Amino acid sequence: MFSGFEIMVAARYLRARKAEGFVSLVAAFSFLGIMLGVGILIVVMSVMNGFKSELIGRILGLNGHISVYSESGPLYDYRALAKQLEGVDGVTGAYPTVESQALMSIQGAASGVMVRGLTREDFARRPILSKGIIAGTLDQFEGDYVAIGSEMAKRNRLKPGDQ
């Protein structure tokens, strides 16, 4: 792993002589400081890479890699387009989604929300959504029901069945 020359140079500066005892002590502290700094850098980079992959996985799990929009007005034949996109190599799923902003009112307090509409089947096919259900069940996702994020539910004190 190390050549004889590298070991000789390291030993020369880390080994204490009578006249150079303080230099050897400074070299030892420098060596330990660099070793500790590199170790911390490796740990921080590993944590950040794990955080990055988790963040990207969650973002792409919700939003996808690409969004297809119509140039003018609504996209009418979206089911056929979704089937065509699923036939492209590398595409694992295409989910037609309606997305818009809305106003939510709870006990007289209003706030803006982003609404994404998709079918029950598409909701069930997206693992980040279907496996992330904390309260309620997918069977309740029928008719005029909506699924909301856990943070929004906590902030507004909502539970399944609330109006």
Coordinates of N, CA and C in Angstrom, one line a residue:
M1 N 0.8 -1.2 0.0 CA 0.0 0.0 0.0 C 0.9 1.3 0.0
F2 N 1.9 1.3 0.9 CA 2.8 2.4 0.9 C 4.2 1.9 0.5
S3 N 4.9 2.8 -0.3 CA 6.2 2.4 -0.7 C 7.2 2.6 0.5
G4 N 8.4 2.1 0.4 CA 9.4 2.2 1.4 C 9.8 3.7 1.6
F5 N 9.8 4.5 0.5 CA 10.2 5.9 0.6 C 9.2 6.7 1.4
E6 N 7.9 6.4 1.2 CA 6.8 7.1 1.9 C 6.9 6.8 3.4
I7 N 7.1 5.5 3.7 CA 7.2 5.2 5.1 C 8.4 5.8 5.8
M8 N 9.5 5.9 5.0 CA 10.8 6.5 5.6 C 10.5 8.0 5.9
V9 N 9.9 8.7 4.9 CA 9.6 10.2 5.1 C 8.7 10.4 6.3
A10 N 7.6 9.6 6.4 CA 6.7 9.7 7.5 C 7.3 9.4 8.8
A11 N 8.1 8.4 8.9 CA 8.8 8.0 10.2 C 9.8 9.1 10.6
R12 N 10.5 9.7 9.6 CA 11.5 10.7 9.9 C 10.9 11.9 10.6
Y13 N 9.7 12.3 10.1 CA 9.1 13.5 10.7 C 8.2 13.3 11.9
L14 N 7.7 12.0 12.0 CA 6.9 11.7 13.2 C 7.7 11.1 14.4
R15 N 8.9 10.7 14.1 CA 9.7 10.1 15.2 C 10.5 11.2 15.9
A16 N 10.5 11.2 17.2 CA 11.1 12.3 17.9 C 12.6 12.1 18.1
R17 N 13.4 13.1 17.9 CA 14.8 13.2 18.3 C 14.9 14.1 19.5
K18 N 16.0 14.0 20.2 CA 16.1 14.7 21.4 C 16.0 16.2 21.2
A19 N 16.6 16.7 20.1 CA 16.7 18.2 19.9 C 15.4 18.6 19.2
E20 N 14.6 17.7 18.5 CA 13.5 18.2 17.7 C 12.2 17.6 18.3
G21 N 12.1 17.5 19.6 CA 10.9 16.9 20.2 C 9.6 17.7 20.0
F22 N 9.7 19.0 20.0 CA 8.5 19.8 19.8 C 8.1 19.8 18.3
V23 N 9.0 19.7 17.4 CA 8.6 19.6 16.0 C 7.9 18.2 15.7
S24 N 8.3 17.2 16.4 CA 7.6 15.9 16.3 C 6.2 16.0 16.8
L25 N 6.0 16.7 18.0 CA 4.7 16.9 18.6 C 3.8 17.7 17.7
V26 N 4.3 18.7 17.1 CA 3.5 19.5 16.1 C 3.1 18.7 14.9
A27 N 4.0 17.9 14.4 CA 3.7 17.0 13.2 C 2.7 16.0 13.6
A28 N 2.7 15.4 14.8 CA 1.7 14.4 15.2 C 0.4 15.1 15.3
F29 N 0.3 16.3 15.9 CA -1.0 17.0 16.0 C -1.5 17.3 14.6
S30 N -0.7 17.8 13.7 CA -1.1 18.1 12.4 C -1.6 16.8 11.7
F31 N -0.9 15.7 11.8 CA -1.3 14.5 11.2 C -2.7 14.1 11.7
L32 N -2.9 14.1 13.0 CA -4.2 13.8 13.6 C -5.3 14.7 13.2
G33 N -5.0 16.0 13.0 CA -6.0 17.0 12.6 C -6.4 16.7 11.2
I34 N -5.5 16.5 10.3 CA -5.8 16.2 8.9 C -6.6 14.9 8.8
M35 N -6.2 13.9 9.6 CA -6.9 12.6 9.6 C -8.3 12.8 10.0
L36 N -8.5 13.5 11.1 CA -9.9 13.8 11.6 C -10.7 14.6 10.6
G37 N -10.1 15.6 10.0 CA -10.8 16.4 9.0 C -11.3 15.6 7.8
V38 N -10.4 14.7 7.3 CA -10.7 13.9 6.1 C -11.8 12.9 6.5
G39 N -11.7 12.3 7.7 CA -12.8 11.4 8.2 C -14.1 12.1 8.3
I40 N -14.2 13.3 8.8 CA -15.5 14.0 8.9 C -16.0 14.4 7.5
L41 N -15.1 14.8 6.6 CA -15.5 15.1 5.3 C -16.1 13.9 4.6
I42 N -15.6 12.7 4.8 CA -16.1 11.5 4.2 C -17.5 11.2 4.7
V43 N -17.7 11.3 6.0 CA -19.0 11.1 6.7 C -20.0 12.1 6.2
V44 N -19.7 13.4 6.1 CA -20.6 14.4 5.7 C -21.0 14.2 4.2
M45 N -20.0 13.8 3.4 CA -20.4 13.6 2.0 C -21.3 12.4 1.8
S46 N -21.0 11.4 2.6 CA -21.9 10.2 2.5 C -23.3 10.5 3.0
V47 N -23.5 11.3 4.0 CA -24.8 11.6 4.5 C -25.5 12.5 3.4
M48 N -24.8 13.5 2.9 CA -25.4 14.3 1.9 C -25.8 13.6 0.6
N49 N -25.0 12.6 0.2 CA -25.3 11.8 -1.0 C -26.6 11.0 -0.7
G50 N -26.7 10.4 0.5 CA -27.9 9.7 0.8 C -29.1 10.6 0.9
F51 N -28.9 11.8 1.4 CA -30.0 12.8 1.5 C -30.4 13.2 0.1
K52 N -29.5 13.4 -0.8 CA -29.7 13.8 -2.2 C -30.5 12.7 -2.9
S53 N -30.1 11.5 -2.8 CA -30.8 10.4 -3.5 C -32.2 10.2 -2.9
E54 N -32.4 10.4 -1.6 CA -33.7 10.3 -1.0 C -34.6 11.4 -1.5
L55 N -34.1 12.6 -1.5 CA -34.8 13.8 -2.0 C -35.2 13.7 -3.4
I56 N -34.3 13.3 -4.3 CA -34.6 13.2 -5.7 C -35.6 12.1 -5.9
G57 N -35.5 11.0 -5.2 CA -36.5 9.9 -5.3 C -37.9 10.3 -4.9
R58 N -38.0 11.1 -3.9 CA -39.3 11.6 -3.4 C -39.9 12.6 -4.4
I59 N -39.0 13.5 -4.9 CA -39.5 14.5 -5.9 C -39.9 13.9 -7.1
L60 N -39.1 13.0 -7.7 CA -39.5 12.3 -8.9 C -40.6 11.3 -8.7
G61 N -40.7 10.8 -7.6 CA -41.8 9.9 -7.3 C -43.2 10.6 -7.3
L62 N -43.2 11.8 -7.0 CA -44.4 12.6 -7.1 C -44.6 13.3 -8.4
N63 N -43.5 14.0 -8.9 CA -43.7 14.8 -10.1 C -43.3 14.1 -11.4
G64 N -42.4 13.1 -11.3 CA -42.0 12.4 -12.5 C -40.9 13.2 -13.2
H65 N -40.3 12.5 -14.2 CA -39.1 13.1 -14.9 C -39.6 14.1 -15.9
I66 N -40.7 14.0 -16.5 CA -41.2 14.9 -17.5 C -42.7 15.1 -17.4
S67 N -43.1 16.3 -17.8 CA -44.6 16.6 -17.9 C -44.9 17.0 -19.3
V68 N -46.0 16.5 -19.8 CA -46.4 16.7 -21.2 C -47.7 17.6 -21.1
Y69 N -47.6 18.8 -21.8 CA -48.7 19.7 -21.8 C -49.1 20.0 -23.3
S70 N -50.4 20.4 -23.4 CA -50.9 20.8 -24.7 C -50.4 22.3 -25.0
E71 N -50.1 22.6 -26.2 CA -49.7 23.9 -26.6 C -50.8 24.9 -26.5
S72 N -52.0 24.4 -26.8 CA -53.2 25.3 -26.8 C -54.4 24.6 -26.1
G73 N -54.8 25.0 -24.9 CA -55.9 24.5 -24.3 C -55.7 23.1 -23.7
P74 N -56.9 22.4 -23.4 CA -56.8 21.1 -22.7 C -56.2 20.0 -23.6
L75 N -55.7 19.0 -23.0 CA -55.2 17.8 -23.7 C -56.4 16.8 -23.7
Y76 N -57.1 16.6 -24.8 CA -58.3 15.8 -24.8 C -58.0 14.3 -24.8
D77 N -57.2 13.8 -25.7 CA -56.9 12.4 -25.8 C -55.8 11.9 -24.9
Y78 N -55.9 12.2 -23.6 CA -54.7 12.0 -22.7 C -54.5 10.5 -22.4
R79 N -55.5 9.7 -22.4 CA -55.4 8.2 -22.1 C -54.6 7.6 -23.2
A80 N -54.9 7.9 -24.5 CA -54.1 7.3 -25.6 C -52.7 7.8 -25.6
L81 N -52.5 9.1 -25.2 CA -51.1 9.6 -25.2 C -50.3 8.9 -24.0
A82 N -51.0 8.7 -22.9 CA -50.3 8.0 -21.8 C -49.9 6.6 -22.2
K83 N -50.8 5.9 -22.9 CA -50.4 4.5 -23.4 C -49.3 4.6 -24.4
Q84 N -49.2 5.6 -25.2 CA -48.1 5.7 -26.2 C -46.8 6.0 -25.5
L85 N -46.9 6.9 -24.4 CA -45.7 7.2 -23.7 C -45.2 6.0 -22.9
E86 N -46.1 5.2 -22.4 CA -45.6 4.0 -21.7 C -44.9 3.0 -22.6
G87 N -45.1 3.1 -23.9 CA -44.5 2.2 -24.8 C -43.1 2.6 -25.2
V88 N -42.6 3.8 -24.7 CA -41.3 4.3 -25.0 C -40.3 3.5 -24.1
D89 N -39.1 3.1 -24.6 CA -38.1 2.4 -23.8 C -37.7 3.3 -22.6
G90 N -37.6 2.7 -21.5 CA -37.2 3.3 -20.3 C -38.3 4.0 -19.5
V91 N -39.5 4.1 -20.0 CA -40.6 4.7 -19.3 C -41.3 3.6 -18.5
T92 N -41.3 3.9 -17.2 CA -41.9 2.9 -16.2 C -43.4 3.2 -16.0
G93 N -43.9 4.4 -16.3 CA -45.3 4.7 -16.0 C -45.6 6.1 -16.5
A94 N -46.8 6.3 -17.0 CA -47.3 7.6 -17.4 C -48.7 7.7 -16.8
Y95 N -48.8 8.8 -16.0 CA -50.0 9.1 -15.3 C -50.7 10.4 -15.6
P96 N -51.9 10.4 -16.3 CA -52.5 11.6 -16.6 C -52.9 12.3 -15.3
T97 N -52.6 13.6 -15.2 CA -52.9 14.4 -13.9 C -53.4 15.7 -14.3
V98 N -54.4 16.2 -13.6 CA -54.9 17.5 -13.7 C -54.3 18.3 -12.5
E99 N -53.7 19.5 -12.8 CA -53.0 20.2 -11.7 C -53.5 21.7 -11.8
S100 N -53.8 22.2 -10.6 CA -54.2 23.6 -10.5 C -54.1 24.1 -9.1
Q101 N -54.3 25.4 -8.9 CA -54.3 26.0 -7.6 C -55.7 26.1 -7.2
A102 N -55.9 26.1 -5.8 CA -57.2 26.2 -5.3 C -57.2 26.9 -4.0
L103 N -58.4 27.3 -3.5 CA -58.5 28.0 -2.2 C -59.1 27.0 -1.2
M104 N -58.5 26.7 -0.1 CA -59.0 25.8 0.9 C -59.5 26.6 2.1
S105 N -60.7 26.3 2.6 CA -61.3 27.1 3.7 C -61.6 26.1 4.8
I106 N -61.0 26.3 6.0 CA -61.3 25.4 7.1 C -61.7 26.3 8.3
Q107 N -62.9 26.2 8.8 CA -63.4 27.0 9.9 C -63.2 28.5 9.7
G108 N -63.4 28.9 8.5 CA -63.3 30.4 8.3 C -61.9 30.8 7.9
A109 N -60.9 30.0 8.0 CA -59.6 30.4 7.6 C -59.3 29.8 6.2
A110 N -58.9 30.7 5.3 CA -58.6 30.3 3.9 C -57.1 30.3 3.7
S111 N -56.7 29.4 2.8 CA -55.3 29.4 2.4 C -55.2 28.7 1.0
G112 N -54.2 29.1 0.3 CA -54.0 28.5 -1.1 C -53.4 27.1 -1.0
V113 N -53.8 26.3 -1.9 CA -53.3 24.9 -2.0 C -53.1 24.5 -3.5
M114 N -52.2 23.6 -3.7 CA -52.0 23.0 -5.0 C -52.7 21.7 -5.1
V115 N -53.6 21.6 -6.1 CA -54.4 20.4 -6.2 C -54.0 19.6 -7.4
R116 N -53.8 18.3 -7.2 CA -53.4 17.4 -8.3 C -54.5 16.3 -8.4
G117 N -55.2 16.2 -9.5 CA -56.2 15.2 -9.6 C -55.8 14.1 -10.5
L118 N -56.0 12.8 -10.0 CA -55.7 11.6 -10.7 C -56.7 10.6 -10.4
T119 N -56.8 9.6 -11.2 CA -57.8 8.5 -10.9 C -57.3 7.6 -9.8
R120 N -58.3 6.9 -9.2 CA -58.0 6.0 -8.1 C -56.9 5.0 -8.6
E121 N -57.1 4.4 -9.8 CA -56.2 3.4 -10.3 C -54.7 4.0 -10.4
D122 N -54.6 5.2 -10.9 CA -53.3 5.8 -11.0 C -52.7 6.1 -9.7
F123 N -53.5 6.5 -8.7 CA -53.1 6.7 -7.3 C -52.5 5.4 -6.8
A124 N -53.2 4.3 -7.0 CA -52.8 3.0 -6.5 C -51.5 2.5 -7.2
R125 N -51.3 2.9 -8.5 CA -50.1 2.5 -9.2 C -48.8 3.2 -8.8
R126 N -49.0 4.4 -8.1 CA -47.8 5.2 -7.7 C -47.4 4.8 -6.3
P127 N -46.3 4.0 -6.1 CA -46.0 3.5 -4.8 C -45.7 4.6 -3.8
I128 N -45.2 5.7 -4.2 CA -44.9 6.8 -3.2 C -46.2 7.3 -2.6
L129 N -47.3 7.2 -3.3 CA -48.6 7.7 -2.8 C -49.3 6.6 -2.1
S130 N -49.5 5.4 -2.8 CA -50.3 4.4 -2.2 C -49.7 3.7 -1.0
K131 N -48.4 3.6 -0.9 CA -47.7 3.0 0.2 C -47.5 4.0 1.4
G132 N -47.8 5.3 1.1 CA -47.5 6.4 2.0 C -48.8 6.8 2.8
I133 N -49.9 6.0 2.6 CA -51.1 6.4 3.3 C -51.0 6.2 4.8
I134 N -51.2 7.2 5.6 CA -51.0 7.1 7.1 C -52.3 6.9 7.8
A135 N -53.4 7.7 7.4 CA -54.7 7.5 8.0 C -55.7 7.3 6.9
G136 N -56.7 6.5 7.1 CA -57.6 6.1 6.1 C -57.1 5.0 5.2
T137 N -57.9 4.6 4.2 CA -57.5 3.6 3.2 C -57.7 4.0 1.8
L138 N -57.2 3.3 0.9 CA -57.4 3.6 -0.5 C -58.8 3.3 -0.9
D139 N -59.5 2.4 -0.2 CA -60.9 2.2 -0.5 C -61.8 3.4 -0.3
Q140 N -61.4 4.3 0.6 CA -62.1 5.5 0.8 C -61.9 6.6 -0.3
F141 N -60.9 6.4 -1.1 CA -60.6 7.3 -2.2 C -61.5 7.1 -3.3
E142 N -62.8 7.5 -3.2 CA -63.8 7.3 -4.1 C -64.8 8.5 -4.1
G143 N -65.3 8.9 -5.2 CA -66.3 10.0 -5.3 C -65.6 11.3 -5.0
D144 N -66.2 12.1 -4.0 CA -65.7 13.4 -3.6 C -64.6 13.4 -2.6
Y145 N -63.9 12.4 -2.3 CA -62.9 12.3 -1.3 C -61.6 12.8 -1.9
V146 N -60.7 13.4 -1.1 CA -59.4 13.8 -1.5 C -58.3 13.2 -0.6
A147 N -57.1 13.1 -1.1 CA -56.0 12.7 -0.2 C -55.1 13.9 0.0
I148 N -54.7 14.2 1.2 CA -53.9 15.3 1.5 C -52.6 14.8 2.2
G149 N -51.6 15.6 2.1 CA -50.3 15.3 2.8 C -50.4 15.4 4.3
S150 N -49.6 14.6 5.0 CA -49.6 14.5 6.4 C -49.3 15.9 7.1
E151 N -48.4 16.7 6.5 CA -48.0 18.0 7.0 C -49.2 18.9 7.0
M152 N -49.9 18.9 5.8 CA -51.1 19.8 5.7 C -52.2 19.3 6.7
A153 N -52.3 18.0 6.9 CA -53.3 17.5 7.9 C -53.0 18.0 9.3
K154 N -51.7 17.9 9.7 CA -51.3 18.3 11.0 C -51.5 19.8 11.2
R155 N -51.1 20.6 10.2 CA -51.2 22.0 10.3 C -52.6 22.5 10.5
N156 N -53.5 21.8 9.8 CA -54.9 22.2 9.8 C -55.8 21.3 10.6
R157 N -55.2 20.5 11.4 CA -55.9 19.5 12.3 C -57.0 18.8 11.6
L158 N -56.6 18.1 10.5 CA -57.6 17.4 9.7 C -57.4 15.9 10.0
K159 N -58.5 15.2 9.8 CA -58.5 13.7 9.9 C -59.4 13.1 8.8
P160 N -59.4 11.8 8.5 CA -60.2 11.2 7.5 C -61.7 11.5 7.8
G161 N -62.4 11.9 6.8 CA -63.9 12.2 6.9 C -64.2 13.7 7.1
D162 N -63.2 14.5 7.4 CA -63.5 15.9 7.6 C -63.9 16.6 6.3
Q163 N -64.7 17.6 6.5 CA -65.3 18.4 5.3 C -64.4 19.6 5.0

